[in-house]
Structures are given as structure tokens and as C-alpha cells.
């Protein structure tokens, strides 16, 4: 009874923390990038202010847009939110931990992506279709890379449950594995592509030759745009939390640890997220955007790495 | 003693894997300059692997191997190759686009092949030696693949050195390799690299190109 209550409490706290972190992660990355480029940059909380401003505005719908345009922001945000609830943050063994399957998380993110692509198509403008086509082309490489990485983690941990994987990696009994190094690189590449970050897409421009994510949102406005922006911020936070949970699992508190353990876990979680966000900003400022036609090559390399990791893990688990 | 979770195994495994990864980076590089930088990184990783094996096996001669690898493959040869590449006109410093994807896929196939061959062939050996050996064979095959698929003579030199890196990685993983073999292999590489460098320079001066394909005509073959 007590354990159930604690699990539920950590789950609610986790939901609150990850929702609070989402605008801060996006704003923080923008702020660090601006500082690295020698600009002052907007306040880290600016995305939250934008969000609140947009939420008060009525969406303007294009002629001929259907129910898809009105429904997809909610579908995408709901799917991403559910994925966010499943990824362990400051604590492990939360109420939803038994269903926190990595394949489910991948599926939820794919659902959100499908909603976004549909929204891009719905108004019938050229840019939306172009962005959706590009997004789906990239997804054809990113999804298998993600699933192959999940396969490797599942073979190593004996389960595809993210909570179990994180708990096992926290103990450190697996040691350092080359396959984990490859999976880390593959997942980072997929994360960059999924979140439309710099080598794949530039989140700060509306340049028609390069844009992918923004092209699908050109028709969105008001409340709908706020939902899409919130979804993008939440997705970035989910990915960073996912990387932190798998590859930096130390310090996460068990659900029954009590308030002190939770505070320690929360501080460490915040530090890990900040570290990843700063690393992302540094990476983005130090690299150039690649041509759109090079992106499948980039993601194909990620897929190959994941497959290589799978081959290695099959060999070495057969050996050791 | 040697298995996952043991620090000796983990670090050796990681260094071998990093070398393999750099091998793939080299396979996917279009620019000669970046290729040479990756080659230097692989040389440094090989030196670290040799140092680590020297530490684990308590074999001081491996420190010497590591030092040779660091000085020759990590620093000297890349510097020379870099200078050679710098003398090239810019269009010749890149590979033709659109040839990399198939090479990478082939590379993964070769890694799978190496594992299929090494793992059944080494039953009875320690896990460390087996994994090290399969990685070394993979790196060797990647170097061979690079020599086959690339057109620039400098990339061929890099492929040759990758093959040699794989050989040395295999050699340092095996306990008790005689120092004489070690030194002669190291000397051989230096000579080979020297000849390859002279060859590349000669070729560039005579034919204004580093594509060995131009030699076919002068041998009276085709085209």
C-alpha cells in the first residue's frame, strides 16, 4: 500500500518536474548557444513566455483545412507527454515503470511524428508537404536505428523495460561495452534528427532549402502553434532524459527512498540534464548544418553503428 | 579473470572498439585531410591499446611497441601524409561523392564475417583474446576494403596503415610476442610508408593526379 502510494507520488512529481524542465531546456540551449556566439541571448524562460502568449491566441485555420489540423496538436502532445511520463527521471520504480517499455516509447514518439506529418499535409500547401516528406524520409532511417539500439540494450539487460535497463546500468555490473559506445553514438544521431537539431535541421531558421520541422508548422498559429512548440520542447527533454537514464544512470533514487533520496536524485538529474543541454549547445555551435541529401547518409551511419553493436553484443554474450 | 565487468577486459575492449569505430569513420570520409586525421587518431588509440596490454600483461616490451605506434603512426606518418595532401590541388583532396554508403554497408558485412570466422576458430582461448582478435581482423578487413574502394593513392596508403594497425592490435593482445618480430614489423611499416609516400609524390609530379587508374594507360592496358 505504502509502496504503491510512493510510486504514485514519484510519478506525479516526475510529471511536474519534466513539464517544468521542458521550456527551460529549450530556453537554456538557446541561451547557451547565444552566449557561445557572443550574443546576449534571450532569457532562458523566454520559450515559456512565448508559450503563454500563444496559448491566449485563437488559431487561424487555412481554407480547406480539416479536422486533422485541429486534432493533431493534441494527439502529438498527448503521445509525447505519455512518453515523458514513462522515461525515468529523478527516481526509479515509478507507478508507470512496469509499462515503461523502450519499444512503447519509440512507438509513442513515432505517433507524435506521424501526427506532425499529417498536420503538415493537411492545409495542402507546398511547404508542409515538403517538410513532411523530408521528415518521413529521415524517419525511415532513424526508426530502424532506434529499434536496433533498443534491441542491443534489451539483449544486454535481458528486458526492454527502460526502468529495468536503467536499474541494471546503475549497478554497473555490465562494465564498459563497445556495443554500448556504438549504441550511444547511434542514439545521439537519432536524437539530433528527431529533434530537428543542427546537423540535420536548423531550429532557428525558416530557410526553405533546409527546413524540415518548421516547414510542417508554417500553417499552425495561436493555440495550435503553442501546442506544437510545447510538444517539440517536451520531445527534446524526453530524449535528453532518455540518454541520461540509459547512459548516466547513477544517482537516481529508488521510489521508496523518501524525500532526502528524492532531493539528491533530483539535483543529480538536473545536473545531468543541464550537462546534456550544454553539450548539445556546444555541439550545435561547433558544427555546420549538413545538406538535406546528406542526412540519410548520416542516419544510415547511425543505423550501421546500431547494427554493428547488435552483432557485437550477440558475439560477446555468446562468449562471456 | 577476463570477462565483461573486469577492468582489464573493459578497457581493452573499448580501445579495440574505438579503433574499429575510427576505421568506419575513415571509410566514410570524403576529404583526404579528415581521413589522415582519423588515421592519426587510430594510431594513437593503437598506442594506448599497446600501453594497456603492457600494463595488464606486465610485459614491458609492449610499452616500446606503444611508443613506436605513437611516434610513427600517431604523429610522424600522418604529418608526412598531411604535407603530401596539402600539395594537392583542392579538387583532388576529396573523393567523388555518392560512393560512401555502399562502402559502409560492405564494411559492416566484413565485420560480421570477421566475427563469424574468429569466434568458432578460437574456442578455448580467453574472452579477451577472442574479442580482441575479432576486432583486429575487422579493422584489417576494413583497411583492405578501403584500398579496394578508394581511388586516391593517399587513401590507399591510409588503408595499408589501417591493415597494419589491425595486425599490431592482434599482436599486442596475444601474450608473449617476441620483441624482434615486433620491431621488424614496425620497421617494415616505416619503410612501406616511406615508399608509398615517395610513390605518391612521383605520381603527382608525373601525372598531376593521385588516381592509380592513370597508370593503366602507361602499362598498355585498356582505355
mmCIF file of N, CA, C and O in Angstrom, chain B residues 106-189:
data_model
loop_
_atom_site.group_PDB
_atom_site.id
_atom_site.type_symbol
_atom_site.label_atom_id
_atom_site.label_comp_id
_atom_site.label_asym_id
_atom_site.label_seq_id
_atom_site.Cartn_x
_atom_site.Cartn_y
_atom_site.Cartn_z
ATOM 1 N N UNK B 106 29.264 -2.563 -46.870
ATOM 2 C CA UNK B 106 30.239 -3.640 -47.058
ATOM 3 C C UNK B 106 31.110 -3.808 -45.814
ATOM 4 O O UNK B 106 31.435 -4.935 -45.416
ATOM 5 N N UNK B 107 31.480 -2.663 -45.213
ATOM 6 C CA UNK B 107 32.313 -2.714 -44.012
ATOM 7 C C UNK B 107 31.626 -3.476 -42.891
ATOM 8 O O UNK B 107 32.240 -4.322 -42.234
ATOM 9 N N UNK B 108 30.334 -3.189 -42.685
ATOM 10 C CA UNK B 108 29.612 -3.905 -41.627
ATOM 11 C C UNK B 108 29.562 -5.395 -41.944
ATOM 12 O O UNK B 108 29.750 -6.248 -41.066
ATOM 13 N N UNK B 109 29.355 -5.714 -43.237
ATOM 14 C CA UNK B 109 29.360 -7.124 -43.626
ATOM 15 C C UNK B 109 30.690 -7.791 -43.301
ATOM 16 O O UNK B 109 30.731 -8.915 -42.793
ATOM 17 N N UNK B 110 31.787 -7.057 -43.554
ATOM 18 C CA UNK B 110 33.111 -7.627 -43.283
ATOM 19 C C UNK B 110 33.331 -7.845 -41.793
ATOM 20 O O UNK B 110 33.948 -8.831 -41.388
ATOM 21 N N UNK B 111 32.803 -6.905 -40.971
ATOM 22 C CA UNK B 111 32.941 -7.084 -39.520
ATOM 23 C C UNK B 111 32.197 -8.348 -39.086
ATOM 24 O O UNK B 111 32.717 -9.158 -38.293
ATOM 25 N N UNK B 112 30.992 -8.532 -39.639
ATOM 26 C CA UNK B 112 30.251 -9.749 -39.328
ATOM 27 C C UNK B 112 31.029 -10.982 -39.742
ATOM 28 O O UNK B 112 31.122 -11.961 -38.996
ATOM 29 N N UNK B 113 31.624 -10.919 -40.913
ATOM 30 C CA UNK B 113 32.418 -12.044 -41.421
ATOM 31 C C UNK B 113 33.578 -12.342 -40.479
ATOM 32 O O UNK B 113 33.833 -13.510 -40.124
ATOM 33 N N UNK B 114 34.280 -11.269 -40.052
ATOM 34 C CA UNK B 114 35.423 -11.463 -39.166
ATOM 35 C C UNK B 114 34.997 -12.182 -37.897
ATOM 36 O O UNK B 114 35.683 -13.092 -37.403
ATOM 37 N N UNK B 115 33.823 -11.787 -37.359
ATOM 38 C CA UNK B 115 33.382 -12.422 -36.121
ATOM 39 C C UNK B 115 32.999 -13.874 -36.352
ATOM 40 O O UNK B 115 33.299 -14.742 -35.538
ATOM 41 N N UNK B 116 32.323 -14.112 -37.475
ATOM 42 C CA UNK B 116 31.923 -15.485 -37.778
ATOM 43 C C UNK B 116 33.141 -16.383 -37.919
ATOM 44 O O UNK B 116 33.096 -17.567 -37.597
ATOM 45 N N UNK B 117 34.234 -15.804 -38.417
ATOM 46 C CA UNK B 117 35.431 -16.618 -38.619
ATOM 47 C C UNK B 117 36.182 -16.809 -37.307
ATOM 48 O O UNK B 117 36.550 -17.927 -36.945
ATOM 49 N N UNK B 118 36.377 -15.702 -36.577
ATOM 50 C CA UNK B 118 37.274 -15.766 -35.420
ATOM 51 C C UNK B 118 36.648 -16.542 -34.265
ATOM 52 O O UNK B 118 37.305 -17.363 -33.632
ATOM 53 N N UNK B 119 35.367 -16.299 -34.016
ATOM 54 C CA UNK B 119 34.788 -16.858 -32.791
ATOM 55 C C UNK B 119 34.794 -18.387 -32.777
ATOM 56 O O UNK B 119 35.231 -18.984 -31.790
ATOM 57 N N UNK B 120 34.367 -19.063 -33.874
ATOM 58 C CA UNK B 120 34.467 -20.533 -33.806
ATOM 59 C C UNK B 120 35.908 -21.029 -33.828
ATOM 60 O O UNK B 120 36.195 -22.082 -33.271
ATOM 61 N N UNK B 121 36.803 -20.230 -34.449
ATOM 62 C CA UNK B 121 38.170 -20.719 -34.625
ATOM 63 C C UNK B 121 38.980 -20.642 -33.344
ATOM 64 O O UNK B 121 40.036 -21.255 -33.245
ATOM 65 N N UNK B 122 38.516 -19.880 -32.365
ATOM 66 C CA UNK B 122 39.346 -19.651 -31.177
ATOM 67 C C UNK B 122 38.707 -20.219 -29.922
ATOM 68 O O UNK B 122 38.928 -19.698 -28.837
ATOM 69 N N UNK B 123 37.894 -21.245 -30.046
ATOM 70 C CA UNK B 123 37.305 -21.826 -28.836
ATOM 71 C C UNK B 123 38.417 -22.273 -27.907
ATOM 72 O O UNK B 123 39.400 -22.862 -28.340
ATOM 73 N N UNK B 124 38.258 -21.970 -26.636
ATOM 74 C CA UNK B 124 39.286 -22.357 -25.680
ATOM 75 C C UNK B 124 40.155 -21.197 -25.263
ATOM 76 O O UNK B 124 40.671 -21.186 -24.154
ATOM 77 N N UNK B 125 40.296 -20.199 -26.118
ATOM 78 C CA UNK B 125 41.067 -19.017 -25.723
ATOM 79 C C UNK B 125 40.215 -18.147 -24.798
ATOM 80 O O UNK B 125 39.001 -18.326 -24.691
ATOM 81 N N UNK B 126 40.868 -17.200 -24.117
ATOM 82 C CA UNK B 126 40.137 -16.320 -23.216
ATOM 83 C C UNK B 126 39.237 -15.379 -24.000
ATOM 84 O O UNK B 126 39.466 -15.100 -25.173
ATOM 85 N N UNK B 127 38.190 -14.895 -23.319
ATOM 86 C CA UNK B 127 37.257 -13.987 -23.973
ATOM 87 C C UNK B 127 37.974 -12.745 -24.486
ATOM 88 O O UNK B 127 37.680 -12.243 -25.570
ATOM 89 N N UNK B 128 38.928 -12.249 -23.685
ATOM 90 C CA UNK B 128 39.661 -11.035 -24.065
ATOM 91 C C UNK B 128 40.370 -11.241 -25.397
ATOM 92 O O UNK B 128 40.235 -10.435 -26.318
ATOM 93 N N UNK B 129 41.091 -12.355 -25.515
ATOM 94 C CA UNK B 129 41.849 -12.610 -26.740
ATOM 95 C C UNK B 129 40.906 -12.773 -27.917
ATOM 96 O O UNK B 129 41.179 -12.278 -29.012
ATOM 97 N N UNK B 130 39.770 -13.447 -27.691
ATOM 98 C CA UNK B 130 38.861 -13.704 -28.810
ATOM 99 C C UNK B 130 38.250 -12.414 -29.335
ATOM 100 O O UNK B 130 38.228 -12.179 -30.543
ATOM 101 N N UNK B 131 37.762 -11.576 -28.421
ATOM 102 C CA UNK B 131 37.145 -10.333 -28.869
ATOM 103 C C UNK B 131 38.183 -9.427 -29.512
ATOM 104 O O UNK B 131 37.953 -8.835 -30.568
ATOM 105 N N UNK B 132 39.359 -9.370 -28.884
ATOM 106 C CA UNK B 132 40.437 -8.548 -29.438
ATOM 107 C C UNK B 132 40.790 -9.007 -30.841
ATOM 108 O O UNK B 132 40.978 -8.201 -31.751
ATOM 109 N N UNK B 133 40.842 -10.322 -30.997
ATOM 110 C CA UNK B 133 41.232 -10.881 -32.280
ATOM 111 C C UNK B 133 40.177 -10.588 -33.346
ATOM 112 O O UNK B 133 40.516 -10.223 -34.481
ATOM 113 N N UNK B 134 38.896 -10.724 -32.985
ATOM 114 C CA UNK B 134 37.861 -10.469 -33.987
ATOM 115 C C UNK B 134 37.849 -8.993 -34.368
ATOM 116 O O UNK B 134 37.660 -8.643 -35.536
ATOM 117 N N UNK B 135 38.091 -8.109 -33.387
ATOM 118 C CA UNK B 135 38.149 -6.683 -33.720
ATOM 119 C C UNK B 135 39.346 -6.399 -34.613
ATOM 120 O O UNK B 135 39.251 -5.628 -35.569
ATOM 121 N N UNK B 136 40.470 -7.009 -34.295
ATOM 122 C CA UNK B 136 41.670 -6.764 -35.088
ATOM 123 C C UNK B 136 41.448 -7.208 -36.523
ATOM 124 O O UNK B 136 41.793 -6.491 -37.472
ATOM 125 N N UNK B 137 40.830 -8.392 -36.682
ATOM 126 C CA UNK B 137 40.571 -8.876 -38.044
ATOM 127 C C UNK B 137 39.602 -7.942 -38.757
ATOM 128 O O UNK B 137 39.762 -7.663 -39.958
ATOM 129 N N UNK B 138 38.603 -7.415 -38.017
ATOM 130 C CA UNK B 138 37.657 -6.478 -38.630
ATOM 131 C C UNK B 138 38.388 -5.238 -39.130
ATOM 132 O O UNK B 138 38.140 -4.771 -40.251
ATOM 133 N N UNK B 139 39.271 -4.698 -38.285
ATOM 134 C CA UNK B 139 39.995 -3.489 -38.675
ATOM 135 C C UNK B 139 40.852 -3.764 -39.913
ATOM 136 O O UNK B 139 40.897 -2.973 -40.868
ATOM 137 N N UNK B 140 41.490 -4.931 -39.903
ATOM 138 C CA UNK B 140 42.323 -5.321 -41.041
ATOM 139 C C UNK B 140 41.492 -5.372 -42.328
ATOM 140 O O UNK B 140 41.881 -4.834 -43.365
ATOM 141 N N UNK B 141 40.308 -5.988 -42.228
ATOM 142 C CA UNK B 141 39.467 -6.111 -43.424
ATOM 143 C C UNK B 141 38.966 -4.743 -43.874
ATOM 144 O O UNK B 141 38.840 -4.481 -45.071
ATOM 145 N N UNK B 142 38.676 -3.858 -42.893
ATOM 146 C CA UNK B 142 38.242 -2.512 -43.270
ATOM 147 C C UNK B 142 39.338 -1.789 -44.043
ATOM 148 O O UNK B 142 39.066 -1.088 -45.029
ATOM 149 N N UNK B 143 40.591 -1.966 -43.591
ATOM 150 C CA UNK B 143 41.706 -1.358 -44.316
ATOM 151 C C UNK B 143 41.797 -1.893 -45.731
ATOM 152 O O UNK B 143 41.969 -1.136 -46.699
ATOM 153 N N UNK B 144 41.627 -3.215 -45.872
ATOM 154 C CA UNK B 144 41.674 -3.817 -47.206
ATOM 155 C C UNK B 144 40.542 -3.267 -48.067
ATOM 156 O O UNK B 144 40.739 -2.942 -49.239
ATOM 157 N N UNK B 145 39.352 -3.126 -47.441
ATOM 158 C CA UNK B 145 38.205 -2.595 -48.187
ATOM 159 C C UNK B 145 38.496 -1.177 -48.673
ATOM 160 O O UNK B 145 38.157 -0.799 -49.797
ATOM 161 N N UNK B 146 39.161 -0.396 -47.810
ATOM 162 C CA UNK B 146 39.467 0.975 -48.212
ATOM 163 C C UNK B 146 40.438 0.989 -49.395
ATOM 164 O O UNK B 146 40.294 1.793 -50.312
ATOM 165 N N UNK B 147 41.398 0.072 -49.373
ATOM 166 C CA UNK B 147 42.328 0.026 -50.506
ATOM 167 C C UNK B 147 41.607 -0.357 -51.787
ATOM 168 O O UNK B 147 41.985 0.074 -52.871
ATOM 169 N N UNK B 148 40.555 -1.179 -51.659
ATOM 170 C CA UNK B 148 39.845 -1.607 -52.859
ATOM 171 C C UNK B 148 38.940 -0.503 -53.384
ATOM 172 O O UNK B 148 38.881 -0.260 -54.592
ATOM 173 N N UNK B 149 38.238 0.190 -52.469
ATOM 174 C CA UNK B 149 37.188 1.091 -52.934
ATOM 175 C C UNK B 149 37.683 2.494 -53.236
ATOM 176 O O UNK B 149 37.017 3.219 -53.970
ATOM 177 N N UNK B 150 38.815 2.918 -52.670
ATOM 178 C CA UNK B 150 39.238 4.292 -52.882
ATOM 179 C C UNK B 150 40.071 4.441 -54.148
ATOM 180 O O UNK B 150 40.667 3.478 -54.608
ATOM 181 N N UNK B 151 40.108 5.655 -54.648
ATOM 182 C CA UNK B 151 40.862 5.897 -55.880
ATOM 183 C C UNK B 151 42.160 6.632 -55.627
ATOM 184 O O UNK B 151 43.107 6.500 -56.396
ATOM 185 N N UNK B 152 42.214 7.427 -54.562
ATOM 186 C CA UNK B 152 43.419 8.221 -54.329
ATOM 187 C C UNK B 152 44.537 7.354 -53.748
ATOM 188 O O UNK B 152 44.295 6.490 -52.900
ATOM 189 N N UNK B 153 45.751 7.601 -54.194
ATOM 190 C CA UNK B 153 46.878 6.829 -53.676
ATOM 191 C C UNK B 153 47.074 7.089 -52.179
ATOM 192 O O UNK B 153 47.482 6.201 -51.436
ATOM 193 N N UNK B 154 46.773 8.307 -51.720
ATOM 194 C CA UNK B 154 46.929 8.605 -50.297
ATOM 195 C C UNK B 154 45.950 7.778 -49.476
ATOM 196 O O UNK B 154 46.280 7.286 -48.395
ATOM 197 N N UNK B 155 44.717 7.598 -50.003
ATOM 198 C CA UNK B 155 43.748 6.754 -49.296
ATOM 199 C C UNK B 155 44.229 5.309 -49.268
ATOM 200 O O UNK B 155 43.996 4.594 -48.302
ATOM 201 N N UNK B 156 44.938 4.910 -50.328
ATOM 202 C CA UNK B 156 45.491 3.554 -50.328
ATOM 203 C C UNK B 156 46.534 3.397 -49.238
ATOM 204 O O UNK B 156 46.582 2.375 -48.558
ATOM 205 N N UNK B 157 47.374 4.437 -49.083
ATOM 206 C CA UNK B 157 48.362 4.389 -48.001
ATOM 207 C C UNK B 157 47.657 4.284 -46.660
ATOM 208 O O UNK B 157 48.032 3.480 -45.790
ATOM 209 N N UNK B 158 46.587 5.076 -46.493
ATOM 210 C CA UNK B 158 45.847 5.026 -45.234
ATOM 211 C C UNK B 158 45.246 3.644 -45.020
ATOM 212 O O UNK B 158 45.271 3.118 -43.897
ATOM 213 N N UNK B 159 44.746 3.025 -46.091
ATOM 214 C CA UNK B 159 44.192 1.679 -45.967
ATOM 215 C C UNK B 159 45.261 0.678 -45.561
ATOM 216 O O UNK B 159 45.041 -0.162 -44.691
ATOM 217 N N UNK B 160 46.426 0.818 -46.172
ATOM 218 C CA UNK B 160 47.539 -0.077 -45.834
ATOM 219 C C UNK B 160 47.908 0.057 -44.363
ATOM 220 O O UNK B 160 48.108 -0.936 -43.652
ATOM 221 N N UNK B 161 47.963 1.297 -43.895
ATOM 222 C CA UNK B 161 48.325 1.509 -42.494
ATOM 223 C C UNK B 161 47.232 0.996 -41.568
ATOM 224 O O UNK B 161 47.520 0.520 -40.469
ATOM 225 N N UNK B 162 45.956 1.066 -42.017
ATOM 226 C CA UNK B 162 44.880 0.508 -41.208
ATOM 227 C C UNK B 162 45.042 -1.000 -41.076
ATOM 228 O O UNK B 162 44.869 -1.565 -39.994
ATOM 229 N N UNK B 163 45.394 -1.642 -42.184
ATOM 230 C CA UNK B 163 45.643 -3.089 -42.139
ATOM 231 C C UNK B 163 46.728 -3.392 -41.104
ATOM 232 O O UNK B 163 46.591 -4.273 -40.254
ATOM 233 N N UNK B 164 47.776 -2.582 -41.157
ATOM 234 C CA UNK B 164 48.889 -2.807 -40.249
ATOM 235 C C UNK B 164 48.478 -2.548 -38.794
ATOM 236 O O UNK B 164 48.871 -3.286 -37.881
ATOM 237 N N UNK B 165 47.622 -1.521 -38.603
ATOM 238 C CA UNK B 165 47.118 -1.254 -37.251
ATOM 239 C C UNK B 165 46.364 -2.464 -36.718
ATOM 240 O O UNK B 165 46.507 -2.837 -35.554
ATOM 241 N N UNK B 166 45.556 -3.077 -37.598
ATOM 242 C CA UNK B 166 44.814 -4.266 -37.179
ATOM 243 C C UNK B 166 45.756 -5.390 -36.789
ATOM 244 O O UNK B 166 45.547 -6.067 -35.780
ATOM 245 N N UNK B 167 46.804 -5.563 -37.580
ATOM 246 C CA UNK B 167 47.782 -6.618 -37.276
ATOM 247 C C UNK B 167 48.415 -6.393 -35.912
ATOM 248 O O UNK B 167 48.504 -7.319 -35.089
ATOM 249 N N UNK B 168 48.856 -5.157 -35.670
ATOM 250 C CA UNK B 168 49.531 -4.877 -34.392
ATOM 251 C C UNK B 168 48.555 -5.052 -33.230
ATOM 252 O O UNK B 168 48.920 -5.573 -32.169
ATOM 253 N N UNK B 169 47.287 -4.639 -33.449
ATOM 254 C CA UNK B 169 46.300 -4.813 -32.384
ATOM 255 C C UNK B 169 46.153 -6.289 -32.049
ATOM 256 O O UNK B 169 46.093 -6.673 -30.873
ATOM 257 N N UNK B 170 46.111 -7.141 -33.077
ATOM 258 C CA UNK B 170 46.039 -8.581 -32.831
ATOM 259 C C UNK B 170 47.284 -9.045 -32.090
ATOM 260 O O UNK B 170 47.207 -9.845 -31.161
ATOM 261 N N UNK B 171 48.441 -8.487 -32.496
ATOM 262 C CA UNK B 171 49.694 -8.957 -31.913
ATOM 263 C C UNK B 171 49.811 -8.566 -30.444
ATOM 264 O O UNK B 171 50.252 -9.379 -29.621
ATOM 265 N N UNK B 172 49.393 -7.351 -30.090
ATOM 266 C CA UNK B 172 49.572 -6.938 -28.690
ATOM 267 C C UNK B 172 48.608 -7.685 -27.770
ATOM 268 O O UNK B 172 48.855 -7.792 -26.568
ATOM 269 N N UNK B 173 47.498 -8.199 -28.337
ATOM 270 C CA UNK B 173 46.554 -8.920 -27.494
ATOM 271 C C UNK B 173 47.053 -10.300 -27.107
ATOM 272 O O UNK B 173 46.589 -10.885 -26.139
ATOM 273 N N UNK B 174 47.985 -10.823 -27.877
ATOM 274 C CA UNK B 174 48.495 -12.164 -27.609
ATOM 275 C C UNK B 174 49.662 -12.068 -26.638
ATOM 276 O O UNK B 174 50.564 -11.257 -26.828
ATOM 277 N N UNK B 175 49.645 -12.886 -25.611
ATOM 278 C CA UNK B 175 50.704 -12.815 -24.608
ATOM 279 C C UNK B 175 52.004 -13.355 -25.195
ATOM 280 O O UNK B 175 52.002 -14.369 -25.893
ATOM 281 N N UNK B 176 53.080 -12.645 -24.908
ATOM 282 C CA UNK B 176 54.399 -13.173 -25.215
ATOM 283 C C UNK B 176 54.808 -13.131 -26.667
ATOM 284 O O UNK B 176 55.412 -14.081 -27.165
ATOM 285 N N UNK B 177 54.490 -12.057 -27.373
ATOM 286 C CA UNK B 177 55.006 -11.943 -28.729
ATOM 287 C C UNK B 177 56.461 -11.488 -28.659
ATOM 288 O O UNK B 177 56.783 -10.557 -27.936
ATOM 289 N N UNK B 178 57.351 -12.131 -29.404
ATOM 290 C CA UNK B 178 58.770 -11.751 -29.304
ATOM 291 C C UNK B 178 58.997 -10.316 -29.772
ATOM 292 O O UNK B 178 58.339 -9.853 -30.709
ATOM 293 N N UNK B 179 59.927 -9.679 -29.132
ATOM 294 C CA UNK B 179 60.195 -8.266 -29.418
ATOM 295 C C UNK B 179 60.786 -8.098 -30.816
ATOM 296 O O UNK B 179 60.539 -7.093 -31.477
ATOM 297 N N UNK B 180 61.532 -9.109 -31.266
ATOM 298 C CA UNK B 180 62.181 -8.991 -32.577
ATOM 299 C C UNK B 180 61.117 -8.868 -33.667
ATOM 300 O O UNK B 180 61.192 -8.008 -34.552
ATOM 301 N N UNK B 181 60.103 -9.748 -33.590
ATOM 302 C CA UNK B 181 59.015 -9.704 -34.556
ATOM 303 C C UNK B 181 58.369 -8.327 -34.546
ATOM 304 O O UNK B 181 58.128 -7.708 -35.586
ATOM 305 N N UNK B 182 58.138 -7.879 -33.329
ATOM 306 C CA UNK B 182 57.517 -6.580 -33.114
ATOM 307 C C UNK B 182 58.285 -5.467 -33.822
ATOM 308 O O UNK B 182 57.741 -4.697 -34.614
ATOM 309 N N UNK B 183 59.582 -5.429 -33.534
ATOM 310 C CA UNK B 183 60.405 -4.354 -34.078
ATOM 311 C C UNK B 183 60.495 -4.448 -35.590
ATOM 312 O O UNK B 183 60.412 -3.435 -36.289
ATOM 313 N N UNK B 184 60.639 -5.685 -36.096
ATOM 314 C CA UNK B 184 60.784 -5.803 -37.551
ATOM 315 C C UNK B 184 59.476 -5.407 -38.226
ATOM 316 O O UNK B 184 59.491 -4.764 -39.283
ATOM 317 N N UNK B 185 58.336 -5.762 -37.613
ATOM 318 C CA UNK B 185 57.061 -5.348 -38.190
ATOM 319 C C UNK B 185 56.958 -3.823 -38.199
ATOM 320 O O UNK B 185 56.573 -3.219 -39.210
ATOM 321 N N UNK B 186 57.369 -3.201 -37.087
ATOM 322 C CA UNK B 186 57.321 -1.740 -37.008
ATOM 323 C C UNK B 186 58.214 -1.107 -38.062
ATOM 324 O O UNK B 186 57.813 -0.178 -38.770
ATOM 325 N N UNK B 187 59.434 -1.654 -38.229
ATOM 326 C CA UNK B 187 60.358 -1.114 -39.220
ATOM 327 C C UNK B 187 59.829 -1.265 -40.632
ATOM 328 O O UNK B 187 59.891 -0.338 -41.447
ATOM 329 N N UNK B 188 59.205 -2.430 -40.868
ATOM 330 C CA UNK B 188 58.627 -2.697 -42.177
ATOM 331 C C UNK B 188 57.608 -1.637 -42.548
ATOM 332 O O UNK B 188 57.601 -1.108 -43.667
ATOM 333 N N UNK B 189 56.768 -1.313 -41.558
ATOM 334 C CA UNK B 189 55.737 -0.325 -41.824
ATOM 335 C C UNK B 189 56.338 1.011 -42.206
ATOM 336 O O UNK B 189 55.884 1.674 -43.141
#
